[in-house]
Amino acid sequence: MTSRFSSFKLALTAVAVPVLLAAAGSAQAATITISCGSVGQDFEFCKKHTAEWAKKSGHEVKLFTIPNSTTDILALFRQMFAAKSADLDVINVDVVWPGVIKDHLVDLKKYSKGAEKEHFPAIVANNTVDGKLLAMPWFTDAGLLYYRKDLLDKYGVQAPATWEDLSAAAKKIQDGERAAGNADFQGFVFQAKAYEGLTCDAVEWISSYKGGNIVNDKGDITVNNPQAVKALKMAASWVGSIAPQGVLNYAEEEARGVFQNGNAAFMRNWPYAWSLGNGADSKVKGKIGVAPLPKGGADGQHAATLGGWQLAVSKYSKNADAAADLVMYMTSPEVQKERAIKGSYNPTIAALYKDKDVLAANPFFGSLFDVFTSAVPRPATATGLKYPEVSAAFWNATHDVLSGKATAEDSLKKLEAKLKQVKRNQW
Ligand code: GLC
């Protein structure tokens, strides 16, 4: 790595020794560097599956550790793209990025040989820009409500249907657990740090109150509306009451840490938290329930933000053929199945939702199937290259409300003006 990237404290690890390529029938051994995430079990799976491919193909793989936050990962990749860096061959692509980094990715159509047809069409469409298949779907994500089954039973409360119900249930359990001696116990933990994860949570809150999606499909800025005000007021009411003040600095892993240690009644998180929450070292193993996120009031709707990751080949790679082969292996049904069973990563291949081993490991993949297929996309397609700016303005405006710096009314009004500036005449 050059020093330009040293602030990200990246680790580069060689994990496979090249074997004789003659056996694999390939012309020359290449060294392929792949970015591996660091949330939950991301890194271990990356290591295992790339090593399998290296063994099969005769190529060598190097792992390039990327930061936890998608916001930091995008900043890093943008620096690398600007430098036309060949340091990375295969990269992770957040579902909101294809339109943002489209100029730096290889068209995978000639390598996929139609394999994308097995994947959810909406994700393939998301990853296809100007007729080019820029990334293969790897796993999909949707926001979920995790709860402690044992504590709901103990306090005689139901899994909440609305945010109002959640607030009341969280308060009751928190009061009870604190009175019983656990001073650190929290009612609800979620993602409220100023980063992309807060955009995901806040899109859920606003959409659940039927307050739209920041920018609609036509590109109109819709975020300054009374339902959005209601949603942000509700979320702000949690901070310092049923959620710790520190939630203003929580991303996914901080929330999971508190919940998995047995210190929260409810948590908003992605599916990956299921497998870890039921892991051998989890204090809440076997005590977790999963439900759709609550509605915004009785007239509201359930809303889960669509997340997920793809794999792509950098245009600056010197070994695009081998890199694309690795992408096809990593996104194959075989690898997706193992990741689903052992890591509760949602496959992007519909057929795997009927697989009995996948369903046995993750019963909610079946019972909440609709949550995954009807998840709300962030307005990345409508805002194209400007999405990162739109999202940053939105999470900052939301963070100001949650931290008590601004009222929901003022903050959304200011946000609307800011988004108009970002849009100018068109996205
Ligand atoms: C998860 C989602 C991704 C989202 C991110 C926000 O990784 O899959 O789409 O942007 O969380 O933190």
Coordinates of C-alpha atoms and ligand atoms in Angstrom, one line a residue:
M1 CA 0.0 0.0 0.0
T2 CA 1.2 3.5 -0.6
S3 CA 1.3 5.9 2.3
R4 CA -1.7 7.7 0.8
F5 CA -3.9 5.1 2.3
S6 CA -2.1 4.6 5.6
S7 CA -4.6 6.5 7.6
F8 CA -7.0 3.7 7.1
K9 CA -4.6 1.3 8.9
L10 CA -5.1 -1.4 6.3
A11 CA -3.8 -4.9 6.7
L12 CA -2.7 -6.9 3.7
T13 CA -2.5 -10.6 4.3
A14 CA -1.4 -13.2 1.8
V15 CA -3.6 -16.2 2.4
A16 CA -2.9 -18.6 -0.3
V17 CA 0.2 -20.1 -1.9
P18 CA -0.1 -20.4 -5.6
V19 CA -0.1 -24.0 -6.9
L20 CA 1.0 -25.1 -10.3
L21 CA -1.4 -23.6 -12.8
A22 CA -0.9 -26.2 -15.3
A23 CA -3.2 -28.4 -13.2
A24 CA -5.9 -25.7 -13.3
G25 CA -5.5 -25.3 -17.0
S26 CA -4.9 -21.6 -16.7
A27 CA -2.1 -19.7 -18.5
Q28 CA -0.5 -17.8 -15.7
A29 CA -0.8 -17.4 -12.0
A30 CA -2.1 -14.1 -10.9
T31 CA -2.2 -12.4 -7.5
I32 CA -5.7 -11.1 -6.9
T33 CA -6.3 -8.6 -4.1
I34 CA -9.8 -8.4 -2.7
S35 CA -11.3 -6.0 -0.2
C36 CA -12.8 -7.9 2.8
G37 CA -15.2 -6.3 5.2
S38 CA -14.6 -6.2 9.0
V39 CA -18.1 -6.3 10.4
G40 CA -19.1 -9.4 12.3
Q41 CA -17.8 -12.5 10.5
D42 CA -17.1 -10.7 7.2
F43 CA -13.4 -11.3 7.4
E44 CA -13.4 -14.9 8.3
F45 CA -15.7 -15.8 5.5
C46 CA -13.7 -13.8 3.0
K47 CA -10.6 -15.6 4.0
K48 CA -12.2 -19.0 3.8
H49 CA -13.9 -18.7 0.5
T50 CA -11.1 -16.9 -1.3
A51 CA -8.7 -19.6 -0.1
E52 CA -11.0 -22.2 -1.6
W53 CA -11.0 -20.4 -4.9
A54 CA -7.2 -19.9 -4.8
K55 CA -6.8 -23.7 -4.4
K56 CA -9.1 -24.5 -7.2
S57 CA -7.9 -21.9 -9.7
G58 CA -4.2 -21.9 -8.9
H59 CA -4.1 -18.1 -8.4
E60 CA -3.0 -16.4 -5.3
V61 CA -5.3 -14.2 -3.2
K62 CA -4.4 -11.3 -0.9
L63 CA -6.9 -9.8 1.5
F64 CA -7.2 -6.1 2.0
T65 CA -9.0 -5.2 5.2
I66 CA -11.4 -2.3 4.8
P67 CA -13.0 -0.2 7.6
N68 CA -16.3 -1.0 9.3
S69 CA -18.3 1.9 8.1
T70 CA -19.5 2.0 4.5
T71 CA -19.0 5.7 4.5
D72 CA -15.3 5.3 5.2
I73 CA -15.0 2.5 2.7
L74 CA -16.4 4.7 -0.1
A75 CA -14.0 7.5 0.8
L76 CA -11.1 5.0 0.6
F77 CA -12.2 3.5 -2.7
R78 CA -12.7 7.0 -4.2
Q79 CA -9.1 7.9 -3.3
M80 CA -7.9 4.7 -4.9
F81 CA -10.0 5.2 -8.1
A82 CA -8.8 8.8 -8.4
A83 CA -5.2 7.4 -8.3
K84 CA -6.2 4.7 -10.8
S85 CA -4.7 2.3 -8.3
A86 CA -4.2 -1.3 -9.3
D87 CA -3.8 -2.3 -5.6
L88 CA -7.3 -3.7 -5.5
D89 CA -8.8 -6.1 -8.1
V90 CA -12.0 -7.2 -6.4
I91 CA -14.0 -4.7 -4.4
N92 CA -17.1 -4.8 -2.2
V93 CA -19.9 -2.6 -3.5
D94 CA -22.7 -1.3 -1.2
V95 CA -26.1 -1.5 -2.9
V96 CA -26.2 2.3 -3.0
W97 CA -23.0 2.7 -4.9
P98 CA -23.3 1.3 -8.5
G99 CA -24.4 4.7 -9.8
V100 CA -21.7 6.5 -7.8
I101 CA -18.7 4.4 -8.8
K102 CA -19.9 3.2 -12.2
D103 CA -16.9 4.6 -14.1
H104 CA -14.5 2.5 -12.2
L105 CA -15.9 -1.0 -12.7
V106 CA -15.6 -3.7 -15.3
D107 CA -18.7 -5.0 -17.2
L108 CA -19.1 -8.5 -15.9
K109 CA -21.5 -9.7 -18.5
K110 CA -18.9 -11.6 -20.5
Y111 CA -17.8 -13.5 -17.4
S112 CA -21.2 -14.2 -15.8
K113 CA -22.6 -16.2 -18.7
G114 CA -26.1 -15.5 -17.5
A115 CA -25.5 -16.5 -13.9
E116 CA -27.1 -13.2 -12.8
K117 CA -30.5 -14.6 -13.9
E118 CA -30.6 -16.7 -10.7
H119 CA -30.4 -13.6 -8.5
F120 CA -33.2 -11.2 -7.5
P121 CA -34.0 -9.2 -10.6
A122 CA -34.3 -5.9 -8.6
I123 CA -30.7 -6.3 -7.4
V124 CA -29.4 -7.2 -10.8
A125 CA -31.2 -4.1 -12.2
N126 CA -29.7 -2.0 -9.4
N127 CA -26.2 -3.2 -10.4
T128 CA -26.7 -2.7 -14.1
V129 CA -25.8 0.8 -15.3
D130 CA -26.0 1.8 -19.0
G131 CA -26.5 -1.8 -19.9
K132 CA -23.4 -2.9 -18.1
L133 CA -23.5 -5.5 -15.3
L134 CA -21.1 -3.7 -12.9
A135 CA -21.4 -6.0 -9.9
M136 CA -22.6 -9.4 -9.0
P137 CA -25.1 -9.6 -6.0
W138 CA -23.4 -11.2 -3.0
F139 CA -25.9 -10.7 -0.1
T140 CA -28.9 -8.6 0.6
D141 CA -29.9 -6.8 3.8
A142 CA -33.0 -5.4 5.4
G143 CA -33.5 -3.7 8.7
L144 CA -35.0 -6.0 11.4
L145 CA -36.2 -5.7 15.0
Y146 CA -34.4 -8.0 17.3
Y147 CA -36.0 -8.6 20.7
R148 CA -35.4 -10.6 23.9
K149 CA -38.1 -13.4 23.9
D150 CA -37.3 -14.2 27.6
L151 CA -37.8 -10.6 28.7
L152 CA -41.0 -10.0 26.7
D153 CA -42.4 -13.1 28.5
K154 CA -41.1 -11.9 31.9
Y155 CA -42.8 -8.5 31.5
G156 CA -45.9 -9.8 29.7
V157 CA -45.4 -7.7 26.6
Q158 CA -45.9 -8.5 22.9
A159 CA -43.4 -7.9 20.1
P160 CA -44.4 -4.3 19.3
A161 CA -46.5 -3.5 16.3
T162 CA -45.9 0.3 16.4
W163 CA -43.0 2.5 17.5
E164 CA -45.4 3.8 20.2
D165 CA -45.7 0.2 21.5
L166 CA -42.0 -0.3 21.3
S167 CA -41.3 2.9 23.4
A168 CA -43.7 1.7 26.1
A169 CA -42.4 -1.9 26.1
A170 CA -38.8 -0.8 26.1
K171 CA -39.4 1.5 29.1
K172 CA -41.2 -1.1 31.1
I173 CA -38.4 -3.7 30.6
Q174 CA -35.7 -1.1 31.1
D175 CA -37.2 0.1 34.4
G176 CA -37.7 -3.5 35.6
E177 CA -34.2 -4.7 34.7
R178 CA -32.6 -1.6 36.3
A179 CA -34.6 -2.0 39.4
A180 CA -33.4 -5.6 39.5
G181 CA -29.8 -4.4 39.6
N182 CA -28.6 -4.0 36.0
A183 CA -27.9 -0.3 35.9
D184 CA -26.6 -0.5 32.4
F185 CA -29.7 -2.1 30.9
Q186 CA -31.1 -0.3 27.8
G187 CA -34.6 -0.5 26.3
F188 CA -33.6 -0.1 22.6
V189 CA -30.3 0.2 20.7
F190 CA -29.9 1.2 17.1
Q191 CA -27.6 3.1 14.7
A192 CA -27.5 6.9 15.4
K193 CA -23.9 7.8 14.6
A194 CA -23.6 10.4 11.8
Y195 CA -22.9 8.0 8.9
E196 CA -24.7 6.0 6.2
G197 CA -26.2 3.6 8.8
L198 CA -28.2 6.5 10.3
T199 CA -29.6 7.2 6.9
C200 CA -30.8 3.6 6.8
D201 CA -32.4 3.8 10.2
A202 CA -34.0 7.2 9.6
V203 CA -35.4 6.1 6.2
E204 CA -37.1 3.3 8.1
W205 CA -38.6 5.7 10.7
I206 CA -39.8 8.2 8.1
S207 CA -41.2 5.6 5.7
S208 CA -43.0 3.8 8.6
Y209 CA -44.9 7.1 9.2
K210 CA -45.6 7.3 5.5
G211 CA -43.3 10.3 5.2
G212 CA -41.7 9.1 1.9
N213 CA -38.1 8.4 1.1
I214 CA -36.1 11.8 1.1
V215 CA -36.3 12.1 -2.7
N216 CA -39.0 10.4 -4.7
D217 CA -38.6 8.3 -7.8
K218 CA -39.1 11.3 -10.0
G219 CA -36.3 13.2 -8.2
D220 CA -38.5 15.6 -6.2
I221 CA -37.2 16.4 -2.7
T222 CA -40.0 15.3 -0.4
V223 CA -38.3 15.0 3.0
N224 CA -39.7 18.2 4.6
N225 CA -43.2 16.9 5.5
P226 CA -45.3 16.5 8.7
Q227 CA -45.0 12.7 8.8
A228 CA -41.2 13.0 8.6
V229 CA -41.3 15.5 11.5
K230 CA -43.3 13.0 13.5
A231 CA -40.9 10.2 12.8
L232 CA -37.8 12.2 13.8
K233 CA -39.5 13.5 16.9
M234 CA -40.3 9.9 17.9
A235 CA -36.7 8.8 17.4
A236 CA -35.4 11.8 19.3
S237 CA -37.6 10.9 22.2
W238 CA -35.7 7.6 22.6
V239 CA -32.2 9.2 23.1
G240 CA -31.4 9.4 26.8
S241 CA -34.6 7.7 27.8
I242 CA -34.9 4.1 26.4
A243 CA -31.6 4.4 24.5
P244 CA -28.3 5.6 26.0
Q245 CA -27.0 9.0 25.1
G246 CA -24.1 7.1 23.6
V247 CA -26.3 5.7 20.8
L248 CA -25.5 9.0 19.0
N249 CA -22.2 7.3 18.3
Y250 CA -23.4 3.7 17.6
A251 CA -23.0 1.9 14.4
E252 CA -24.1 -1.7 13.8
E253 CA -21.4 -3.3 15.9
E254 CA -21.8 -1.1 18.9
A255 CA -25.5 -1.9 19.0
R256 CA -24.8 -5.6 18.6
G257 CA -22.3 -5.5 21.4
V258 CA -24.8 -4.1 23.9
F259 CA -27.6 -6.5 22.8
Q260 CA -25.4 -9.6 22.6
N261 CA -24.1 -8.9 26.1
G262 CA -27.6 -9.1 27.4
N263 CA -27.9 -5.4 28.0
A264 CA -30.8 -4.4 25.7
A265 CA -34.4 -5.5 25.2
F266 CA -34.7 -4.4 21.6
M267 CA -32.2 -3.8 18.8
R268 CA -32.5 -2.6 15.2
N269 CA -29.9 -4.4 13.1
W270 CA -29.3 -6.3 9.8
P271 CA -29.6 -10.1 9.6
Y272 CA -25.9 -10.9 10.2
A273 CA -26.6 -10.2 13.9
W274 CA -28.8 -13.3 14.2
S275 CA -26.0 -15.8 13.7
L276 CA -23.6 -14.0 16.1
G277 CA -26.4 -13.5 18.6
N278 CA -26.9 -17.2 18.7
G279 CA -23.2 -18.0 18.8
A280 CA -21.5 -19.9 21.5
D281 CA -20.1 -16.8 23.2
S282 CA -23.3 -14.8 23.1
K283 CA -25.1 -14.1 26.4
V284 CA -28.5 -14.1 24.6
K285 CA -28.1 -17.3 22.6
G286 CA -31.5 -19.0 22.1
K287 CA -33.3 -16.0 23.6
I288 CA -33.7 -13.8 20.5
G289 CA -36.8 -13.1 18.5
V290 CA -36.9 -11.3 15.1
A291 CA -39.8 -9.2 13.9
P292 CA -40.5 -6.6 11.2
L293 CA -39.6 -3.1 12.4
P294 CA -42.6 -1.4 13.9
K295 CA -45.1 0.8 12.1
G296 CA -45.3 4.6 12.6
G297 CA -48.6 4.6 14.6
A298 CA -51.6 2.5 13.9
D299 CA -52.0 4.1 10.4
G300 CA -48.3 3.6 9.5
Q301 CA -46.6 0.8 7.7
H302 CA -43.7 -1.6 8.4
A303 CA -40.6 -0.4 6.6
A304 CA -37.1 -2.0 6.3
T305 CA -34.4 -0.2 4.4
L306 CA -32.8 -2.3 1.6
G307 CA -29.1 -2.9 2.2
G308 CA -26.7 -5.4 0.8
W309 CA -23.4 -5.9 -0.9
Q310 CA -22.1 -6.9 -4.3
L311 CA -18.7 -7.8 -5.6
A312 CA -17.1 -6.1 -8.6
V313 CA -13.8 -5.9 -10.5
S314 CA -11.9 -2.6 -10.6
K315 CA -11.3 -1.1 -14.0
Y316 CA -7.7 -0.6 -12.9
S317 CA -7.1 -4.2 -12.1
K318 CA -4.2 -5.8 -14.1
N319 CA -5.9 -9.2 -13.9
A320 CA -9.5 -8.7 -14.7
D321 CA -10.1 -12.2 -16.0
A322 CA -8.9 -13.9 -12.8
A323 CA -10.6 -11.2 -10.7
A324 CA -13.9 -11.8 -12.4
D325 CA -13.5 -15.6 -11.9
L326 CA -13.1 -15.0 -8.2
V327 CA -16.2 -12.7 -8.1
M328 CA -18.3 -15.5 -9.8
Y329 CA -17.1 -18.0 -7.2
M330 CA -17.7 -15.8 -4.3
T331 CA -21.3 -15.0 -5.4
S332 CA -22.1 -18.6 -6.4
P333 CA -25.0 -20.5 -4.9
E334 CA -22.6 -22.8 -3.1
V335 CA -20.8 -19.9 -1.3
Q336 CA -24.0 -18.0 -0.6
K337 CA -25.5 -21.1 0.9
E338 CA -22.7 -21.5 3.4
R339 CA -22.7 -17.9 4.3
A340 CA -26.4 -18.1 4.9
I341 CA -26.2 -21.1 7.1
K342 CA -23.2 -20.1 9.1
G343 CA -23.4 -16.3 9.0
S344 CA -27.1 -15.5 8.4
Y345 CA -26.2 -13.4 5.3
N346 CA -29.2 -13.2 3.2
P347 CA -28.7 -14.9 -0.2
T348 CA -29.5 -12.9 -3.4
I349 CA -30.6 -16.2 -5.1
A350 CA -34.4 -16.8 -4.6
A351 CA -34.0 -20.6 -4.7
L352 CA -31.9 -20.6 -1.5
Y353 CA -34.9 -19.3 0.5
K354 CA -36.4 -22.7 -0.1
D355 CA -33.4 -24.6 1.0
K356 CA -34.1 -26.6 4.2
D357 CA -30.7 -26.1 5.8
V358 CA -30.8 -22.4 5.1
L359 CA -34.3 -22.1 6.7
A360 CA -33.4 -24.3 9.6
A361 CA -30.5 -22.0 10.5
N362 CA -32.5 -18.8 9.9
P363 CA -36.2 -19.5 10.4
F364 CA -37.0 -15.7 9.8
F365 CA -35.7 -16.0 6.2
G366 CA -38.9 -17.8 5.6
S367 CA -41.3 -16.1 8.0
L368 CA -40.1 -12.6 7.1
F369 CA -39.5 -13.3 3.4
D370 CA -41.8 -10.3 2.5
V371 CA -39.6 -8.0 4.6
F372 CA -36.7 -8.8 2.4
T373 CA -38.5 -8.6 -0.9
S374 CA -40.3 -5.3 -0.1
A375 CA -37.5 -3.5 1.5
V376 CA -37.3 0.3 0.8
P377 CA -34.4 1.4 -1.3
R378 CA -32.6 4.6 -0.4
P379 CA -32.9 7.2 -3.2
A380 CA -29.6 6.2 -4.8
T381 CA -31.0 5.7 -8.3
A382 CA -32.9 9.0 -8.4
T383 CA -29.9 11.0 -7.2
G384 CA -27.2 9.2 -9.1
L385 CA -23.7 10.5 -8.5
K386 CA -25.0 12.9 -5.9
Y387 CA -26.3 10.2 -3.6
P388 CA -23.4 10.4 -1.1
E389 CA -24.0 14.1 -0.7
V390 CA -27.7 13.7 -0.3
S391 CA -27.3 10.9 2.3
A392 CA -24.7 12.9 4.3
A393 CA -27.0 16.0 4.4
F394 CA -29.8 13.7 5.5
W395 CA -27.9 11.9 8.3
N396 CA -26.5 15.2 9.6
A397 CA -29.9 16.7 9.7
T398 CA -31.2 13.7 11.5
H399 CA -28.3 13.6 13.9
D400 CA -29.0 17.2 14.8
V401 CA -32.5 16.3 15.8
L402 CA -31.5 13.2 17.8
S403 CA -28.8 15.1 19.7
G404 CA -31.2 18.0 20.5
K405 CA -29.2 20.5 18.5
A406 CA -32.2 21.4 16.3
T407 CA -36.0 20.8 16.2
A408 CA -37.3 18.3 13.6
E409 CA -39.2 21.1 11.9
D410 CA -36.1 23.4 11.6
S411 CA -33.8 20.7 10.7
L412 CA -36.0 19.3 7.9
K413 CA -36.6 22.8 6.5
K414 CA -32.8 23.4 6.4
L415 CA -32.2 20.0 4.8
E416 CA -34.7 20.7 2.1
A417 CA -32.9 24.0 1.2
K418 CA -29.6 22.2 1.3
L419 CA -30.8 19.4 -1.0
K420 CA -32.1 21.9 -3.4
Q421 CA -28.6 23.4 -3.6
V422 CA -27.1 19.9 -4.1
K423 CA -29.7 19.2 -6.9
R424 CA -29.5 22.6 -8.6
N425 CA -31.4 21.9 -11.8
Q426 CA -31.1 18.1 -11.9
W427 CA -29.5 15.2 -10.0
Ligands
GLC1 C1 -25.1 -2.6 5.8 C2 -25.9 -2.6 4.5 C3 -25.5 -1.5 3.6 C4 -25.6 -0.2 4.4 C5 -24.8 -0.2 5.7 C6 -25.0 1.0 6.5 O1 -23.8 -3.0 5.5 O2 -25.8 -3.8 3.8 O3 -26.3 -1.4 2.5 O4 -25.2 0.9 3.6 O5 -25.2 -1.3 6.5 O6 -24.2 1.0 7.7

